[in-house]
Short mmCIF file of C-alpha atoms in Angstrom, two decimals:
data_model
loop_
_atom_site.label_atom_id
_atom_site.label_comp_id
_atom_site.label_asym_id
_atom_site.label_seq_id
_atom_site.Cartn_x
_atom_site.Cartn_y
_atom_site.Cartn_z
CA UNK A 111 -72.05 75.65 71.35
CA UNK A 112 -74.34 72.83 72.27
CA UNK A 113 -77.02 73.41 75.28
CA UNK A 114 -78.71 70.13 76.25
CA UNK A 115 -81.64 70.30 78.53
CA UNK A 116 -83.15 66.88 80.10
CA UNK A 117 -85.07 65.74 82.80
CA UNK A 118 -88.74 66.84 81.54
CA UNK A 119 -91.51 64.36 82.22
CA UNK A 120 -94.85 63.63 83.23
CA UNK A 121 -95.29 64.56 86.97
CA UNK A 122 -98.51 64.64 89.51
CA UNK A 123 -99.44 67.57 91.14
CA UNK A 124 -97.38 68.05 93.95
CA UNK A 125 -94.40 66.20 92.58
CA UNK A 126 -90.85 66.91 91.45
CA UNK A 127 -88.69 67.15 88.85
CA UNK A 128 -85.16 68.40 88.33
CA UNK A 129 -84.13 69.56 85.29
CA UNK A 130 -80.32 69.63 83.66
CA UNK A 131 -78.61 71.33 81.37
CA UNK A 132 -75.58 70.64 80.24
CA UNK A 133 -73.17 72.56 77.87
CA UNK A 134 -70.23 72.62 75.82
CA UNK A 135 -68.65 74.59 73.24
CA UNK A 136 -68.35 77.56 76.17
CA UNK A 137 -67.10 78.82 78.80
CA UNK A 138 -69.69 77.79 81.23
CA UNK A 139 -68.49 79.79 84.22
CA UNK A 140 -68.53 83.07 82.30
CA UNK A 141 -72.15 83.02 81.73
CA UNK A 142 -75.37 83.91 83.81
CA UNK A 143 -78.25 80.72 83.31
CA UNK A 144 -81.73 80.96 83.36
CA UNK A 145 -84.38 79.34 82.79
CA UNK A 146 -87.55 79.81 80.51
CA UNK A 147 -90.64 78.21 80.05
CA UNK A 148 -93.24 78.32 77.32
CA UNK A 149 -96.89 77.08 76.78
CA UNK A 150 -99.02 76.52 73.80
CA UNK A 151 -100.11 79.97 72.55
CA UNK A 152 -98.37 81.66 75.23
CA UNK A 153 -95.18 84.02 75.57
CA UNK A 154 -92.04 82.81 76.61
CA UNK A 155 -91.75 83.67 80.48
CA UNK A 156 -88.74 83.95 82.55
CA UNK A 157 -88.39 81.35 85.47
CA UNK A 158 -85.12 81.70 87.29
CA UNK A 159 -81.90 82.97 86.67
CA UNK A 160 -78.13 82.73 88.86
CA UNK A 161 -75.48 84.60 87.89
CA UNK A 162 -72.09 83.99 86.87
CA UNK A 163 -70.32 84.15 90.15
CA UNK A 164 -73.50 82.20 91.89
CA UNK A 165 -73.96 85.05 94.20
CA UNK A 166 -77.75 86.09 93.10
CA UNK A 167 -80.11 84.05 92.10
CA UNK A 168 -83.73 85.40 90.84
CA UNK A 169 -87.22 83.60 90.57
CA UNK A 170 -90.70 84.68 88.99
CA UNK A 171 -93.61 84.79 92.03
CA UNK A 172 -94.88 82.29 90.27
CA UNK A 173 -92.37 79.36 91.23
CA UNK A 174 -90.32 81.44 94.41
CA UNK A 175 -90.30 78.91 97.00
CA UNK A 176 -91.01 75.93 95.05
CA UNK A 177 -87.94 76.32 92.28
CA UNK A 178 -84.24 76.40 92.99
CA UNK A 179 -82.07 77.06 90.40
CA UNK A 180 -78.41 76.00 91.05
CA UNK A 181 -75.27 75.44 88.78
CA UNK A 182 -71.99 72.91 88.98
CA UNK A 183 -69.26 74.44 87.17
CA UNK A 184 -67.13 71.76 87.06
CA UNK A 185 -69.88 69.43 85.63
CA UNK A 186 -70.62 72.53 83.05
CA UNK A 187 -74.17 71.74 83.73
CA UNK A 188 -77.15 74.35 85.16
CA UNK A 189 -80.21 72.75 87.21
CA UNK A 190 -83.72 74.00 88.08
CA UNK A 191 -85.33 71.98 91.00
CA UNK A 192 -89.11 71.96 90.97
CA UNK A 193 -90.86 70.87 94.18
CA UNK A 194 -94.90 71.39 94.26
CA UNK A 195 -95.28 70.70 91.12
CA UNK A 196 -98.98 72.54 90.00
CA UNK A 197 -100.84 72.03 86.92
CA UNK A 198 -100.27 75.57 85.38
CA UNK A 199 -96.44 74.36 85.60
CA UNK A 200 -97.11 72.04 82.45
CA UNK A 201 -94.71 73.87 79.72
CA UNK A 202 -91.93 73.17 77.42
CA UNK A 203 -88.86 74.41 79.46
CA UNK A 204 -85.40 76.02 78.05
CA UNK A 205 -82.09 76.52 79.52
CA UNK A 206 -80.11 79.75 78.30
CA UNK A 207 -76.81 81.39 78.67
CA UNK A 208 -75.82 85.29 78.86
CA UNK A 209 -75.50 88.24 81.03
CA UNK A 210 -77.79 87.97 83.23
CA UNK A 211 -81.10 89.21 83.03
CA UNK A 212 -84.64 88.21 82.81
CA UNK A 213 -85.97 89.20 79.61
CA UNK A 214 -85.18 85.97 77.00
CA UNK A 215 -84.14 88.49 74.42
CA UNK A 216 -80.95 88.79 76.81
CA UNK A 217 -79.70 85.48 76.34
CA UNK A 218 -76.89 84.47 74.07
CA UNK A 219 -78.06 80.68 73.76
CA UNK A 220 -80.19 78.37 74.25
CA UNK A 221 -81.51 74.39 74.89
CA UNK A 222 -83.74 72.54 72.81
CA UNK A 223 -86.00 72.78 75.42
CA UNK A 224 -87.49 70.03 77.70
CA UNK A 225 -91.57 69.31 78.25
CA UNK A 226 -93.00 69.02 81.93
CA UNK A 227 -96.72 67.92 82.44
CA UNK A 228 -97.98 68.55 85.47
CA UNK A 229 -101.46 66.07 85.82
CA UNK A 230 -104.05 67.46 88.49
#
């Protein structure tokens, strides 16, 4: 099972990004994706999730509004689209597959992770 997550960049506040992740070695329709993010010296924190059937989708406060998590099934590939980029949106990002649920400890398996920097 191979997760690859891309897209990650350097960004000004108020910009946007879309991150990809693309998988093989799975059945990618089977699984719920999310999305995780992690800072230096912080926890890992949930960012969005859609389920399997793309029927619900779930966000943190922190990014509802501004993210929009989506998937292609025939492309086998999960996306997170980041408008209004802020600052305190700088993190190294991960893209994981499970049941879906936002606790990380959920989640089956995961992306190398990609890093967004947000500059003020």
């Amino acid at each position: 099972v191979q997760l690859q997550a891309s897209g990650g960049g350097l960004v000004q506040a108020g910009g946007f990004l879309r991150l990809s992740c693309a998988s093989s070695g799975l059945t990618f329709s089977r699984f719920a994706w999310a999305w995780f993010r992690q800072a230096p010296g912080k926890e890992r924190e949930f960012v969005a999730a859609i389920s399997w059937s793309d029927v619900a989708t779930y966000y943190a406060d922190s990014v509802k509004g501004r993210f929009t998590i989506s998937r292609d099934n025939a492309k086998n590939t999960v996306y997170l689209e980041m408008n209004s980029l802020k600052p305190e949106d700088t993190s190294t990002y991960y893209c994981a597959a499970g049941p879906f649920s936002l606790r990380s400890d959920n989640y089956n398996y995961w992306g190398q992770g990609t890093q967004v920097t947000v500059s003020s």
